[in-house]
Structures are given as structure tokens and as C-alpha cells.
JSON list of C-alpha atoms in Angstrom, two decimals:
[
{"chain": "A", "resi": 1, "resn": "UNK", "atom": "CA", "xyz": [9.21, 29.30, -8.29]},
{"chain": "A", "resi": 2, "resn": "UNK", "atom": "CA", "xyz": [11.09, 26.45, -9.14]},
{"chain": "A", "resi": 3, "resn": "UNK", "atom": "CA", "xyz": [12.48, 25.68, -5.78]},
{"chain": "A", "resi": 4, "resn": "UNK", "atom": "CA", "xyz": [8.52, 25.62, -4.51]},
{"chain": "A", "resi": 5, "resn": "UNK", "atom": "CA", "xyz": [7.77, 23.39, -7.29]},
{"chain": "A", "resi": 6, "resn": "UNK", "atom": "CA", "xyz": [10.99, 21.51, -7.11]},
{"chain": "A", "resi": 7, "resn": "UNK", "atom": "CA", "xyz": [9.57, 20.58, -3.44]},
{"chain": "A", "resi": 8, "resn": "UNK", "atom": "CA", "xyz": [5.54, 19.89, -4.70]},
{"chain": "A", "resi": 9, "resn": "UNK", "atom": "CA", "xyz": [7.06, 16.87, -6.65]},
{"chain": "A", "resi": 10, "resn": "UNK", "atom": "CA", "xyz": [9.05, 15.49, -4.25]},
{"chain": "A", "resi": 11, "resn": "UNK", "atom": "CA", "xyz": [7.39, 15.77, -1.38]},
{"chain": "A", "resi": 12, "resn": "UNK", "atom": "CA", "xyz": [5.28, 12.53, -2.24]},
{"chain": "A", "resi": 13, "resn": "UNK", "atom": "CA", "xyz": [8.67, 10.41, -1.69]},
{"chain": "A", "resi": 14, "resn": "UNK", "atom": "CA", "xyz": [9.13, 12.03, 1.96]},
{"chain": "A", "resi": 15, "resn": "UNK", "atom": "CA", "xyz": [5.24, 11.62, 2.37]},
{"chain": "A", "resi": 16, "resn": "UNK", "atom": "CA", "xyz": [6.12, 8.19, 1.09]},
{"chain": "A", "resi": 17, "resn": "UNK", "atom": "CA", "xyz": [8.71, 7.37, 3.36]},
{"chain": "A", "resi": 18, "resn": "UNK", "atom": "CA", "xyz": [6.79, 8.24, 6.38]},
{"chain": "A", "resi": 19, "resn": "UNK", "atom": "CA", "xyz": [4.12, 6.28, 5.23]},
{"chain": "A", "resi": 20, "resn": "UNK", "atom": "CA", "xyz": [5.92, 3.10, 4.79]},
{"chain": "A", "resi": 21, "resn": "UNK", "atom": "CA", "xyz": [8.04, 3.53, 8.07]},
{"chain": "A", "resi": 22, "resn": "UNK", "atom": "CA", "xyz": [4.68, 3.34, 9.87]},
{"chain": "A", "resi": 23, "resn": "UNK", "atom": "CA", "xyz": [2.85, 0.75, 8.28]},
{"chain": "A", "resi": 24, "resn": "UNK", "atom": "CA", "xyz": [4.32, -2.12, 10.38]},
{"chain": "A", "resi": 25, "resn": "UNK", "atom": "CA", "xyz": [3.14, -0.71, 13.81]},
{"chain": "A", "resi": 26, "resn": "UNK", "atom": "CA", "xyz": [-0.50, 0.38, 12.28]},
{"chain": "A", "resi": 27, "resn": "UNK", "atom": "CA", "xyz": [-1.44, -2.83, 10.89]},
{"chain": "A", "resi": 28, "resn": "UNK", "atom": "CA", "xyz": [0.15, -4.96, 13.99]},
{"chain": "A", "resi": 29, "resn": "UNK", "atom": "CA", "xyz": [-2.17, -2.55, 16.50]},
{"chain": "A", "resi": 30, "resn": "UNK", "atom": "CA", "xyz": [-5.33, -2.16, 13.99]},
{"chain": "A", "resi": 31, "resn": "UNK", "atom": "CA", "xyz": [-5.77, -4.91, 11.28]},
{"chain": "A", "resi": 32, "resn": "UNK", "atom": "CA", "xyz": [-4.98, -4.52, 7.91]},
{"chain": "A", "resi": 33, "resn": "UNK", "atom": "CA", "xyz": [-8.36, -3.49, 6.84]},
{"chain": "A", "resi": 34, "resn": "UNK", "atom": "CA", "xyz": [-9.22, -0.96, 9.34]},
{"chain": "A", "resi": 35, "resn": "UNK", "atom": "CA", "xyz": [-5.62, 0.36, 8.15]},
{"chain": "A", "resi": 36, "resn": "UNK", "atom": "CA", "xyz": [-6.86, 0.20, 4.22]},
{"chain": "A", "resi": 37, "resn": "UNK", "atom": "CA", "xyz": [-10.01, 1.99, 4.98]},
{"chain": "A", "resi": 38, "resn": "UNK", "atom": "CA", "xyz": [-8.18, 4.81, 7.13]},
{"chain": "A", "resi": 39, "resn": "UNK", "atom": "CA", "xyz": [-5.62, 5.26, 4.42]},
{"chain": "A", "resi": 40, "resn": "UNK", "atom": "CA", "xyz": [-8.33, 5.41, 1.80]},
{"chain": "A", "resi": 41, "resn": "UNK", "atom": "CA", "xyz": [-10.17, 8.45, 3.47]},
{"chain": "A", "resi": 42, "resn": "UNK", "atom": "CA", "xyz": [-6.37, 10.33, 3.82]},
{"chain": "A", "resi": 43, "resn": "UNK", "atom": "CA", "xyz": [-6.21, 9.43, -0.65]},
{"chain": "A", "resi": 44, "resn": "UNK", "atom": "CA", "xyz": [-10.13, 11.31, -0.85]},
{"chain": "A", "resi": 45, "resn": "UNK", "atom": "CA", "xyz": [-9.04, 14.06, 1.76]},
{"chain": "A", "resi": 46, "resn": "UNK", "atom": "CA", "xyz": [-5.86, 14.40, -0.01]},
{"chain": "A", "resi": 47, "resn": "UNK", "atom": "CA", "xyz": [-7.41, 14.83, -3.40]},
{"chain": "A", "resi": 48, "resn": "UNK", "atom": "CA", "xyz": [-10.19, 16.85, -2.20]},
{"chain": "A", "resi": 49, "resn": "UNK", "atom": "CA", "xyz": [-7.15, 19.46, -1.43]},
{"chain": "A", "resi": 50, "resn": "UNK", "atom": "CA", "xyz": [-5.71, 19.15, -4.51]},
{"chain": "A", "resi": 51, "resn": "UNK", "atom": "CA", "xyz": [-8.64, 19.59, -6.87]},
{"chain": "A", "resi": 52, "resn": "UNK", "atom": "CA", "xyz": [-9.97, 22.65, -4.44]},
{"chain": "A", "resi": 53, "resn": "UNK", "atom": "CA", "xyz": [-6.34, 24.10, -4.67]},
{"chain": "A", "resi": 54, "resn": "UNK", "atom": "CA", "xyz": [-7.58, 26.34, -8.02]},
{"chain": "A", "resi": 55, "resn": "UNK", "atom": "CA", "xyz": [-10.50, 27.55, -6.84]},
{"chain": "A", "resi": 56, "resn": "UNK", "atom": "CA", "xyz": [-8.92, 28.65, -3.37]},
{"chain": "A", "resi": 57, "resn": "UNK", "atom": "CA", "xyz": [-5.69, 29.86, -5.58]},
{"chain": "A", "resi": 58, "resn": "UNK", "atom": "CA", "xyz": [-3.68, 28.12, -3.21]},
{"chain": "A", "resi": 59, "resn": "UNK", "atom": "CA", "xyz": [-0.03, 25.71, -4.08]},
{"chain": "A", "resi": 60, "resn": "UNK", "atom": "CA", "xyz": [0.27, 25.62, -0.74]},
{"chain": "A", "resi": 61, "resn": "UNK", "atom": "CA", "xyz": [-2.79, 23.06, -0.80]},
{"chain": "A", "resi": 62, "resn": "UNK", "atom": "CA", "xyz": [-0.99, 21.07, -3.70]},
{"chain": "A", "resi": 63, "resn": "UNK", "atom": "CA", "xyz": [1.71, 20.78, -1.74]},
{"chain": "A", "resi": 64, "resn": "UNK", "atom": "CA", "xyz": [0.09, 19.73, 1.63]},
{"chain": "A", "resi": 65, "resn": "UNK", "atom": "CA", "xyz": [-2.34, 17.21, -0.87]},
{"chain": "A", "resi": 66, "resn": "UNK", "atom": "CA", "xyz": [0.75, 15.89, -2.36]},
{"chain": "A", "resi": 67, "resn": "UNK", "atom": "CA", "xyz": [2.12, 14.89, 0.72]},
{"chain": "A", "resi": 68, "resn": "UNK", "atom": "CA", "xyz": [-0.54, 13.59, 2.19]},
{"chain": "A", "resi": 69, "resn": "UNK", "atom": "CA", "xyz": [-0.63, 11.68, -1.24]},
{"chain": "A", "resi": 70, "resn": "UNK", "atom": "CA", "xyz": [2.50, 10.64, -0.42]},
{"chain": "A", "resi": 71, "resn": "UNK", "atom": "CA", "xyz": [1.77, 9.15, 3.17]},
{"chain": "A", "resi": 72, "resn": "UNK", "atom": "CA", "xyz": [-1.22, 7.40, 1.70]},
{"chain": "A", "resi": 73, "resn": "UNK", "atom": "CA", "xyz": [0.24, 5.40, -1.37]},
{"chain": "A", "resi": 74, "resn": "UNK", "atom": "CA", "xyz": [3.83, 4.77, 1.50]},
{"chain": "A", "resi": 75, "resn": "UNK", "atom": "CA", "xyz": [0.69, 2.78, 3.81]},
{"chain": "A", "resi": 76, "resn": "UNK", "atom": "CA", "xyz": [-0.59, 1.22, 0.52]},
{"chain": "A", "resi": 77, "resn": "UNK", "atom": "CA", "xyz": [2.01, -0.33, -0.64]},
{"chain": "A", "resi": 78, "resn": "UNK", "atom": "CA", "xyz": [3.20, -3.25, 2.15]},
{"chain": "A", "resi": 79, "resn": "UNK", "atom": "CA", "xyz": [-0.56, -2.86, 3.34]},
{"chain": "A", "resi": 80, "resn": "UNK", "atom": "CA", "xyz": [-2.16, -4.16, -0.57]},
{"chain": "A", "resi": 81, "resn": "UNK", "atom": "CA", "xyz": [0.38, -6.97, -0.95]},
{"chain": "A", "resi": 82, "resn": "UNK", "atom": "CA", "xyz": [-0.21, -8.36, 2.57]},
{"chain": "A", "resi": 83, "resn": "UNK", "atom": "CA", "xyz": [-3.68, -7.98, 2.75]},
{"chain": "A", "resi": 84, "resn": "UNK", "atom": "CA", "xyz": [-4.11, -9.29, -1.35]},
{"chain": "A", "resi": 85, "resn": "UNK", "atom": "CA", "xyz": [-1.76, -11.96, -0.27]},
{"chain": "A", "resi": 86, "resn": "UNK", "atom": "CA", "xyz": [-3.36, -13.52, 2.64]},
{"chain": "A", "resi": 87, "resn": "UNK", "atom": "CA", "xyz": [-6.88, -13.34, 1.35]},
{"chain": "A", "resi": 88, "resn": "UNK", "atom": "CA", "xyz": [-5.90, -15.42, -1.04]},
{"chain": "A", "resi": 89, "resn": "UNK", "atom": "CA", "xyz": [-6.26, -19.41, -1.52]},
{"chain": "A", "resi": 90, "resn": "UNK", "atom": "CA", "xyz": [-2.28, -20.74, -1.48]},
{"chain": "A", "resi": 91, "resn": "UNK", "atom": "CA", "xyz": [-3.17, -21.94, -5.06]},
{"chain": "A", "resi": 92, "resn": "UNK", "atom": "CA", "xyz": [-3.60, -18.53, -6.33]},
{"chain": "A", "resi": 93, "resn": "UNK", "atom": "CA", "xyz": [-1.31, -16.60, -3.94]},
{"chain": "A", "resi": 94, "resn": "UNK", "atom": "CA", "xyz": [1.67, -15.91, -6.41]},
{"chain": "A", "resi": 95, "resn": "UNK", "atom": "CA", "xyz": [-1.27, -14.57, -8.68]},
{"chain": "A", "resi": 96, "resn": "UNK", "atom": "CA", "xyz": [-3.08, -12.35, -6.89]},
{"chain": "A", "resi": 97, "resn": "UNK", "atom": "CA", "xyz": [0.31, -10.58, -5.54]},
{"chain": "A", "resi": 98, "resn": "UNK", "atom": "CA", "xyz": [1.44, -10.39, -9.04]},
{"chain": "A", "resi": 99, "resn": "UNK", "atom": "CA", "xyz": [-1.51, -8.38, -10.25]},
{"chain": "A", "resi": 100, "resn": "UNK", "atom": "CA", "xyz": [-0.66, -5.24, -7.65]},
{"chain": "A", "resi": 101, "resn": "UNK", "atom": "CA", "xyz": [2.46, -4.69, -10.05]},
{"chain": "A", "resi": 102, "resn": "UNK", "atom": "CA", "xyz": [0.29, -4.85, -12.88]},
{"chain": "A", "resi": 103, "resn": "UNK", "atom": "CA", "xyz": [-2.04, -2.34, -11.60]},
{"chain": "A", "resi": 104, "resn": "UNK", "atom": "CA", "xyz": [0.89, 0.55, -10.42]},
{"chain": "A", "resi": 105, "resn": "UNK", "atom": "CA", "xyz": [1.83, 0.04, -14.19]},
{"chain": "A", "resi": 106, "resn": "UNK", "atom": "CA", "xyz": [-1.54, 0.49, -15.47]},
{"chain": "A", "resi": 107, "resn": "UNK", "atom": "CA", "xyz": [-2.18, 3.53, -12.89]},
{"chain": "A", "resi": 108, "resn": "UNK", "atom": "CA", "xyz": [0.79, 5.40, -13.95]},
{"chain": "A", "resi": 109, "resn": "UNK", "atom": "CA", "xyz": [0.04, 5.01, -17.61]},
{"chain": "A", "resi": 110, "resn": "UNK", "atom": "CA", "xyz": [-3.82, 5.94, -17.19]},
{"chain": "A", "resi": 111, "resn": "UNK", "atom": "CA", "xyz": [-2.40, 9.09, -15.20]},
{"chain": "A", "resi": 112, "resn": "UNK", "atom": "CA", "xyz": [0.25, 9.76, -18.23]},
{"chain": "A", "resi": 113, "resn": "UNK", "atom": "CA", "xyz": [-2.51, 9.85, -20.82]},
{"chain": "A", "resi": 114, "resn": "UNK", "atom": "CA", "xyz": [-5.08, 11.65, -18.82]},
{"chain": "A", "resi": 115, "resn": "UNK", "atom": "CA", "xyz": [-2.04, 14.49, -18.38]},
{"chain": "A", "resi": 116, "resn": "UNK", "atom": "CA", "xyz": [-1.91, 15.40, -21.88]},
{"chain": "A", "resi": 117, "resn": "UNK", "atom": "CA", "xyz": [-3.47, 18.83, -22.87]},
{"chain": "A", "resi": 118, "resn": "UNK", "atom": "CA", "xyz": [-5.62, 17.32, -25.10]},
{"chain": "A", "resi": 119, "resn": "UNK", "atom": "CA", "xyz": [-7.66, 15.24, -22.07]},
{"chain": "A", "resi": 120, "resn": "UNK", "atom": "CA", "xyz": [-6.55, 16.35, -18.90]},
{"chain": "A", "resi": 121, "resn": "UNK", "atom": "CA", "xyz": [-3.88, 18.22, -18.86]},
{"chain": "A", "resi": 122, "resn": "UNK", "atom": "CA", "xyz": [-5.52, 21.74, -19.73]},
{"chain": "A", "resi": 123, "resn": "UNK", "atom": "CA", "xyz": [-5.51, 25.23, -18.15]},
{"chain": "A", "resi": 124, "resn": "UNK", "atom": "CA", "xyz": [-8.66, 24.30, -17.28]},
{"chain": "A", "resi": 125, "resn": "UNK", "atom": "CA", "xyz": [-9.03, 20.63, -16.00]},
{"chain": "A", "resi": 126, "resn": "UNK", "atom": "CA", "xyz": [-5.85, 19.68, -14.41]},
{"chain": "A", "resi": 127, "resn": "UNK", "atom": "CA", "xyz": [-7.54, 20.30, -10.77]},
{"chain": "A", "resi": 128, "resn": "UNK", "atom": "CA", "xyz": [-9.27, 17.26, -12.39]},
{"chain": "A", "resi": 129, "resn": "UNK", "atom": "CA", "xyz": [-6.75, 15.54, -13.07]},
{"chain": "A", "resi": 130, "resn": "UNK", "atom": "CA", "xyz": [-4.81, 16.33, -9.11]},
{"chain": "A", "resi": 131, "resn": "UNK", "atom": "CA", "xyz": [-8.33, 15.10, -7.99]},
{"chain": "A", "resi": 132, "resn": "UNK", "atom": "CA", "xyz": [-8.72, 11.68, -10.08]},
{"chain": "A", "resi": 133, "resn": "UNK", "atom": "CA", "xyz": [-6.07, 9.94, -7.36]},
{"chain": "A", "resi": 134, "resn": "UNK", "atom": "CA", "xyz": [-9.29, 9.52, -5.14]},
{"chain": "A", "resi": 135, "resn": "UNK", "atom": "CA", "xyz": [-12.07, 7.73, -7.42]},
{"chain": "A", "resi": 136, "resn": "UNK", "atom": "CA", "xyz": [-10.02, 4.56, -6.52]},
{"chain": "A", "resi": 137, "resn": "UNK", "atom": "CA", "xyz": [-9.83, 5.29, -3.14]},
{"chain": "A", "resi": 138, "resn": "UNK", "atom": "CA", "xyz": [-13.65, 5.73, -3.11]},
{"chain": "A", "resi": 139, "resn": "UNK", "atom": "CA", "xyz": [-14.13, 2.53, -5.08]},
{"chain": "A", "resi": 140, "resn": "UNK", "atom": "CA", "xyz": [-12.15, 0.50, -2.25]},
{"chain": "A", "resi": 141, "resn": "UNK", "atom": "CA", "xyz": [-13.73, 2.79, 0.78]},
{"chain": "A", "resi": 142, "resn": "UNK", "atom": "CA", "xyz": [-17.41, 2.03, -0.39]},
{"chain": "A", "resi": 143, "resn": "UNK", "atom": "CA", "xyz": [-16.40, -2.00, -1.34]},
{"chain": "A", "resi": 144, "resn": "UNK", "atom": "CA", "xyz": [-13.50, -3.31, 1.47]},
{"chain": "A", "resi": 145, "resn": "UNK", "atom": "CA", "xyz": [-16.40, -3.44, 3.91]},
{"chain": "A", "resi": 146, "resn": "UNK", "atom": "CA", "xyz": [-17.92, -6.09, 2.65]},
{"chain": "A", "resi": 147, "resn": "UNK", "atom": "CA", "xyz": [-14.57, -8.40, 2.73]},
{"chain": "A", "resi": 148, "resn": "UNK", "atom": "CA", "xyz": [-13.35, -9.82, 6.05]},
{"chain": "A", "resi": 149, "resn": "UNK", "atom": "CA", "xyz": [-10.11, -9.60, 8.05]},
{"chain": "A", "resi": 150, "resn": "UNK", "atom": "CA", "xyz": [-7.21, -10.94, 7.51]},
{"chain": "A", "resi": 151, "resn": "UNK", "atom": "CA", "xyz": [-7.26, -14.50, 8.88]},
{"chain": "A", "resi": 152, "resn": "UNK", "atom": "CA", "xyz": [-3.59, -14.71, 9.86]},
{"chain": "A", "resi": 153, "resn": "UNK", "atom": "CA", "xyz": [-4.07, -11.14, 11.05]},
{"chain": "A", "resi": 154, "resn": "UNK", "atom": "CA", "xyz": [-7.18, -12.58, 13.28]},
{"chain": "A", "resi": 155, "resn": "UNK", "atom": "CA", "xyz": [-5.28, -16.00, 14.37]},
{"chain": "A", "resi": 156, "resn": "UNK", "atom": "CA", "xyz": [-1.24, -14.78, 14.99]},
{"chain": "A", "resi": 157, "resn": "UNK", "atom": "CA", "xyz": [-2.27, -11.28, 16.35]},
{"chain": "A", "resi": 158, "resn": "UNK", "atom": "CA", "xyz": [-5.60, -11.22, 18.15]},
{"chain": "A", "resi": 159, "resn": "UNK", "atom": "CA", "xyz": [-5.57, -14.95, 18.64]},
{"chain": "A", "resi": 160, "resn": "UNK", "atom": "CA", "xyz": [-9.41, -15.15, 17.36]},
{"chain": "A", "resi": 161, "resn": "UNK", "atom": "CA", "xyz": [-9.72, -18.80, 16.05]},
{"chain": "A", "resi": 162, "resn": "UNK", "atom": "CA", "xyz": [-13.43, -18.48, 15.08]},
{"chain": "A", "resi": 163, "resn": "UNK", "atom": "CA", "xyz": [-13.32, -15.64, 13.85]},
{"chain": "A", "resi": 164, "resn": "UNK", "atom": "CA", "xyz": [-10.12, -16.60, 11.30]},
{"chain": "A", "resi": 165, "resn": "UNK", "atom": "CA", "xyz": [-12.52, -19.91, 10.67]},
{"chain": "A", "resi": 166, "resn": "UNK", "atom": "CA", "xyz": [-15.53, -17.55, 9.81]},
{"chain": "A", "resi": 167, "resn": "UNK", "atom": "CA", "xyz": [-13.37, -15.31, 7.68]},
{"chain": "A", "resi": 168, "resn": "UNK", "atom": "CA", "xyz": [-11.83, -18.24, 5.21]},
{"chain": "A", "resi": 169, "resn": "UNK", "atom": "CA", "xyz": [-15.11, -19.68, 4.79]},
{"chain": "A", "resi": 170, "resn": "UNK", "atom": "CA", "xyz": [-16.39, -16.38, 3.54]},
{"chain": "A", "resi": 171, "resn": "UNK", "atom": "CA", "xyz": [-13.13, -16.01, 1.52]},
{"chain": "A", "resi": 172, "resn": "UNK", "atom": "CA", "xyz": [-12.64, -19.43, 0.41]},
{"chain": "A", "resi": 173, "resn": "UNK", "atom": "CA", "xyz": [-16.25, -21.07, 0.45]},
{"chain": "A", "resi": 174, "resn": "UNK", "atom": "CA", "xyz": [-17.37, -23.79, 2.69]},
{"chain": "A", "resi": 175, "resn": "UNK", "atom": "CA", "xyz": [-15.37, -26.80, 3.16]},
{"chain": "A", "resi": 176, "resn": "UNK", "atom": "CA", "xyz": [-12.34, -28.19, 5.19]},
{"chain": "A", "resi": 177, "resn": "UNK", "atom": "CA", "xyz": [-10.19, -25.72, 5.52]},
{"chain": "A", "resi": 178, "resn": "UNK", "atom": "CA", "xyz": [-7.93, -27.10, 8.74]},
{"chain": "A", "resi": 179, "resn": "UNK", "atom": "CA", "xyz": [-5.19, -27.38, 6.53]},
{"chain": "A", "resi": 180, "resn": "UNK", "atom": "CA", "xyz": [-4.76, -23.41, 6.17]},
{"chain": "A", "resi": 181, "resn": "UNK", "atom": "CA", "xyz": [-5.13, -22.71, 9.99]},
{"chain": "A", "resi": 182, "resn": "UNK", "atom": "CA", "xyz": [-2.81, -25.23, 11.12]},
{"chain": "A", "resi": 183, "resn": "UNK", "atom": "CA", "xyz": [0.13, -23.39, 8.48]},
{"chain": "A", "resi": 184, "resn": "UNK", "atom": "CA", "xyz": [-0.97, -20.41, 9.97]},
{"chain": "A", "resi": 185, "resn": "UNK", "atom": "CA", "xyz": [-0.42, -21.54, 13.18]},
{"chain": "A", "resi": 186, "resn": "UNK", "atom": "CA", "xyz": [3.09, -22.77, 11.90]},
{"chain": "A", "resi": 187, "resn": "UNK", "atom": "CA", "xyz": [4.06, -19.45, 10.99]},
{"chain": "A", "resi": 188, "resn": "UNK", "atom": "CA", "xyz": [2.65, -18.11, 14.77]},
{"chain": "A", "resi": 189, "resn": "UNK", "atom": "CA", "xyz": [4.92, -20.55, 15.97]},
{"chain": "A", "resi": 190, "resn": "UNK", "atom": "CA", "xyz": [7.95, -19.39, 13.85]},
{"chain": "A", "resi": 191, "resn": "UNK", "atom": "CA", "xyz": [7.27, -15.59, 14.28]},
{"chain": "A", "resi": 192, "resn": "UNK", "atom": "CA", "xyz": [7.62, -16.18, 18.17]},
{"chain": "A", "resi": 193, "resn": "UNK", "atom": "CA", "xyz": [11.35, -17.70, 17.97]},
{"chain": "A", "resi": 194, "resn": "UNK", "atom": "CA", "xyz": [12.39, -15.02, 15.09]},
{"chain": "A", "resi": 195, "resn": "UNK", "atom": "CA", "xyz": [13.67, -11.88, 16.48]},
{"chain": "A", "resi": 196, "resn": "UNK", "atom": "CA", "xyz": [12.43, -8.40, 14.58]},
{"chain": "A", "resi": 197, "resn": "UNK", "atom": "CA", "xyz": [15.59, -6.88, 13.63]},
{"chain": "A", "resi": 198, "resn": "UNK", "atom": "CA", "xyz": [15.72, -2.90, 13.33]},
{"chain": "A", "resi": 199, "resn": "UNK", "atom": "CA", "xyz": [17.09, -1.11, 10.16]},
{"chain": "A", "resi": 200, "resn": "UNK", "atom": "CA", "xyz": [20.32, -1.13, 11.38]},
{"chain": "A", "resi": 201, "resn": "UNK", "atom": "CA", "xyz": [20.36, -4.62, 12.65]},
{"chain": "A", "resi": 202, "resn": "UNK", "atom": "CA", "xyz": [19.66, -5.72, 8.87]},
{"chain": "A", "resi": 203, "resn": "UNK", "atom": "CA", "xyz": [22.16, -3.50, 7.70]},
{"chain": "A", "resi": 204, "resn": "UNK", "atom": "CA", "xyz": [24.76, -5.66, 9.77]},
{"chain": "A", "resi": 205, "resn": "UNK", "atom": "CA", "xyz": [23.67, -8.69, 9.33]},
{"chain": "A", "resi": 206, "resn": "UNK", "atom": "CA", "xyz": [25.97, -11.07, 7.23]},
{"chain": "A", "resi": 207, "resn": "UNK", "atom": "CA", "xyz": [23.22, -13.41, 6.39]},
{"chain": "A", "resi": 208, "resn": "UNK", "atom": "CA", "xyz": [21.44, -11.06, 4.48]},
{"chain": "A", "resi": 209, "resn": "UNK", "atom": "CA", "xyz": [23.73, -9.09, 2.79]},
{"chain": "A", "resi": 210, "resn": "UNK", "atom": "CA", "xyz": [23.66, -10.50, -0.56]},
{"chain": "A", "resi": 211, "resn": "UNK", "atom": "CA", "xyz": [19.52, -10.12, -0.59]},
{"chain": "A", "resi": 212, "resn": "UNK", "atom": "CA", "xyz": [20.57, -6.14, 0.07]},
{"chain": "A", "resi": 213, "resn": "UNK", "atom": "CA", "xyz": [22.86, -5.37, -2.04]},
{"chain": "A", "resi": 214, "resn": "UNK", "atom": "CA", "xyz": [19.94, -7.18, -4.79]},
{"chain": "A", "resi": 215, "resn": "UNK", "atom": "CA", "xyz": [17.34, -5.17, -3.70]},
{"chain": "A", "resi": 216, "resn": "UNK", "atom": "CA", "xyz": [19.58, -1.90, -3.27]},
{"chain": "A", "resi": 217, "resn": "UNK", "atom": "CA", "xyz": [20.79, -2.49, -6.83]},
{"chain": "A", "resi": 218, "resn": "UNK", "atom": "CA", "xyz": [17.18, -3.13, -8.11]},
{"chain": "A", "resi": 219, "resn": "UNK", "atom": "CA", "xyz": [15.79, -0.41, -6.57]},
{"chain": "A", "resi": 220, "resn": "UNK", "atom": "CA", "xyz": [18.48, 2.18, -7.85]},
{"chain": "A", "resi": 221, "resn": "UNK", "atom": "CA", "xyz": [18.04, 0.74, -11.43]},
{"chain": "A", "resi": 222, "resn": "UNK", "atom": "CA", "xyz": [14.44, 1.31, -11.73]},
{"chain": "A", "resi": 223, "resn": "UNK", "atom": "CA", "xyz": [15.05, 4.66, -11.32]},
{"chain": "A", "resi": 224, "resn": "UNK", "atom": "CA", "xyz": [17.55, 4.88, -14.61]},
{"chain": "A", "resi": 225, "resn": "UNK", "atom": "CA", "xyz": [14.75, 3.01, -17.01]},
{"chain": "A", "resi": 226, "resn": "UNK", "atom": "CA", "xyz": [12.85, 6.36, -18.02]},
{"chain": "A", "resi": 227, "resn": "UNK", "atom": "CA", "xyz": [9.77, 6.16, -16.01]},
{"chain": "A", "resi": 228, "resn": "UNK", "atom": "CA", "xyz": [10.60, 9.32, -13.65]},
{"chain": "A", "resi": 229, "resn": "UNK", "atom": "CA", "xyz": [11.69, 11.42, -16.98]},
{"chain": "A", "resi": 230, "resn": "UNK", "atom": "CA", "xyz": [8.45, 10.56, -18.83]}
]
């Protein structure tokens, strides 16, 4: 019994893992929004599962919702802060890409409180609780329609000019707005004399070894400050 559960909780990092290893190729081939409203619909499947996994008397369902969990919040992740970032006016950039740390601090301490027995957390309600990971997801499948494309998405990948024109002035207003496309068109420019480098290509890369061994060392840290124990 512990084993199975053992594998329930940390299947979401594997689903996570896939998700994130994949998010590169999906949002190159379909657009970052298409990409946010597919992974939204895998967040409501996923908690449909889990919330139905009671009533069906099923773990196996938990554990095939958690990983599809998982998957979902792996796509999420790059997918928010590029999508959050590039909508934005340059002025408020830094902002808006602040606020999605905010917000997976919020979300875990909403989801800490509603887990106590006495909201929750009960014998009763917790399929509630497995479920509440897709009211979000709904929120942002019923309201993302209404927003464009990313413009650099429209301009550097599918080389639509009006259309990235159309989608700042519904972003940003009317106005001039030249000033935008032609750093866009910078980074097009850029993009087409840097060379992708795989995983293991980064690895070995002197130039960048001091940024990994950073990150690596951040990364592993976060996990000692009490948030996974809690």
C-alpha cells in the first residue's frame, strides 16, 4: 500500500517531466494558445478522473489523473511565462512574468488550506478537493479565446505580419506600434544565426557552465526549504 501510494505522489514529477520535454516542439508546430487551450482540457479531464475515482472505487484513476496532472502543469509552466511574457507591453514585461510565481505560491497555499479535515480534507470531500485542480483550467478554457496569438509566435514562426499587427493592437490598443515589430524582427534575425543546442550540448558547453551549476544549485535548494514536507 505504500509502494502504490509512494508512486500516486510522484508520478506528477514524471508526468511533469514529460510535459516539459515536449513543450518546445508543441508550441513551435501549434501556437502557444492552441497549446494552452489543449493543455487546459487534459487539467478538466484529469480532474474529472480524480474526483470520479471514489465513486468508481478506483486508485488506479488517481493515479492515471495524477499523471495526467502531471503532464498538464510540465506544458504549463514554459507555456504561461512565454505566452504572459509576450502579450505583454515591454514596459510591463518584468511584471506580468513576475506575477506567475506569485500565483504557484498562492495555488499551493489555497490547496494546503483547502486539505485540512476541517474544509476539504474529509472522508467525505477530498474527491473535491482531487477535483478543484480543474476550476482554473475551466476559467482559462472558457476566457483564452477571447485573447489573440502570440505576436512573435505569428511574426518569427508563421511569418504572418498582419496578423502580429492585428494582434498588438488588440493587446496594446491602437497606436504606432512599429517599434515592437521591428525588435521582433531583431530577435527573428538572431534566432536564425543561433544554433538550438540539445541537452547534452548545454551540458558541454563552457560558456554556460556557471549559469548551470546556478540553476542546478537553485533548483536542488528549493527542495530543502520545507515546502515538499508541509
Amino acid at each position: 500500500l505504500l509502494f502504490l501510494w509512494s508512486i500516486i505522489v510522484s508520478i506528477f514529477g514524471i508526468g511533469g517531466l514529460l510535459g516539459s520535454s515536449g513543450s518546445r516542439y508543441l508550441t513551435v508546430k501549434f501556437g502557444k494558445k492552441k497549446c494552452l487551450l489543449c493543455n487546459n482540457v487534459l487539467m478538466i479531464v484529469a480532474a474529472s478522473i480524480m474526483g470520479c475515482s471514489k465513486i468508481a472505487q478506483s486508485f488506479e484513476m488517481i493515479l492515471i489523473g495524477r499523471f495526467m496532472c502531471g503532464v498538464s502543469a510540465g506544458l504549463c509552466v514554459p507555456l504561461h511565462h512565454q505566452y504572459v511574457g509576450e502579450i505583454s507591453p515591454k514596459k510591463l514585461r518584468g511584471f506580468a512574468n513576475s506575477t506567475s510565481s506569485f500565483f504557484w505560491s498562492l495555488g499551493k497555499a489555497i490547496g494546503q488550506i483547502s486539505g485540512q479535515r476541517e474544509l476539504l480534507g474529509s472522508r467525505s470531500l477530498w474527491p473535491m478537493l482531487m477535483a478543484s485542480c480543474g476550476i482554473p483550467a475551466l476559467v482559462q478554457l472558457i476566457m483564452l479565446p477571447f485573447f489573440p496569438e502570440s505576436p512573435p509566435y505569428l511574426l518569427v514562426h508563421k511569418g504572418d505580419q498582419e496578423g502580429c499587427k492585428k494582434a498588438i493592437r488588440q493587446l496594446w490598443g491602437e497606436g504606432q506600434h512599429q517599434a515592437e515589430i521591428d525588435d521582433i524582427m531583431k530577435e527573428k534575425a538572431t534566432m536564425k544565426n543561433t544554433k538550438i543546442l540539445s541537452v547534452l550540448e548545454l551540458v558541454k558547453e563552457p560558456a554556460f557552465r556557471w549559469q548551470l551549476y546556478m540553476i542546478v544549485i537553485l533548483t536542488a535548494t528549493i527542495q530543502l526549504c520545507g515546502i515538499n514536507a508541509v
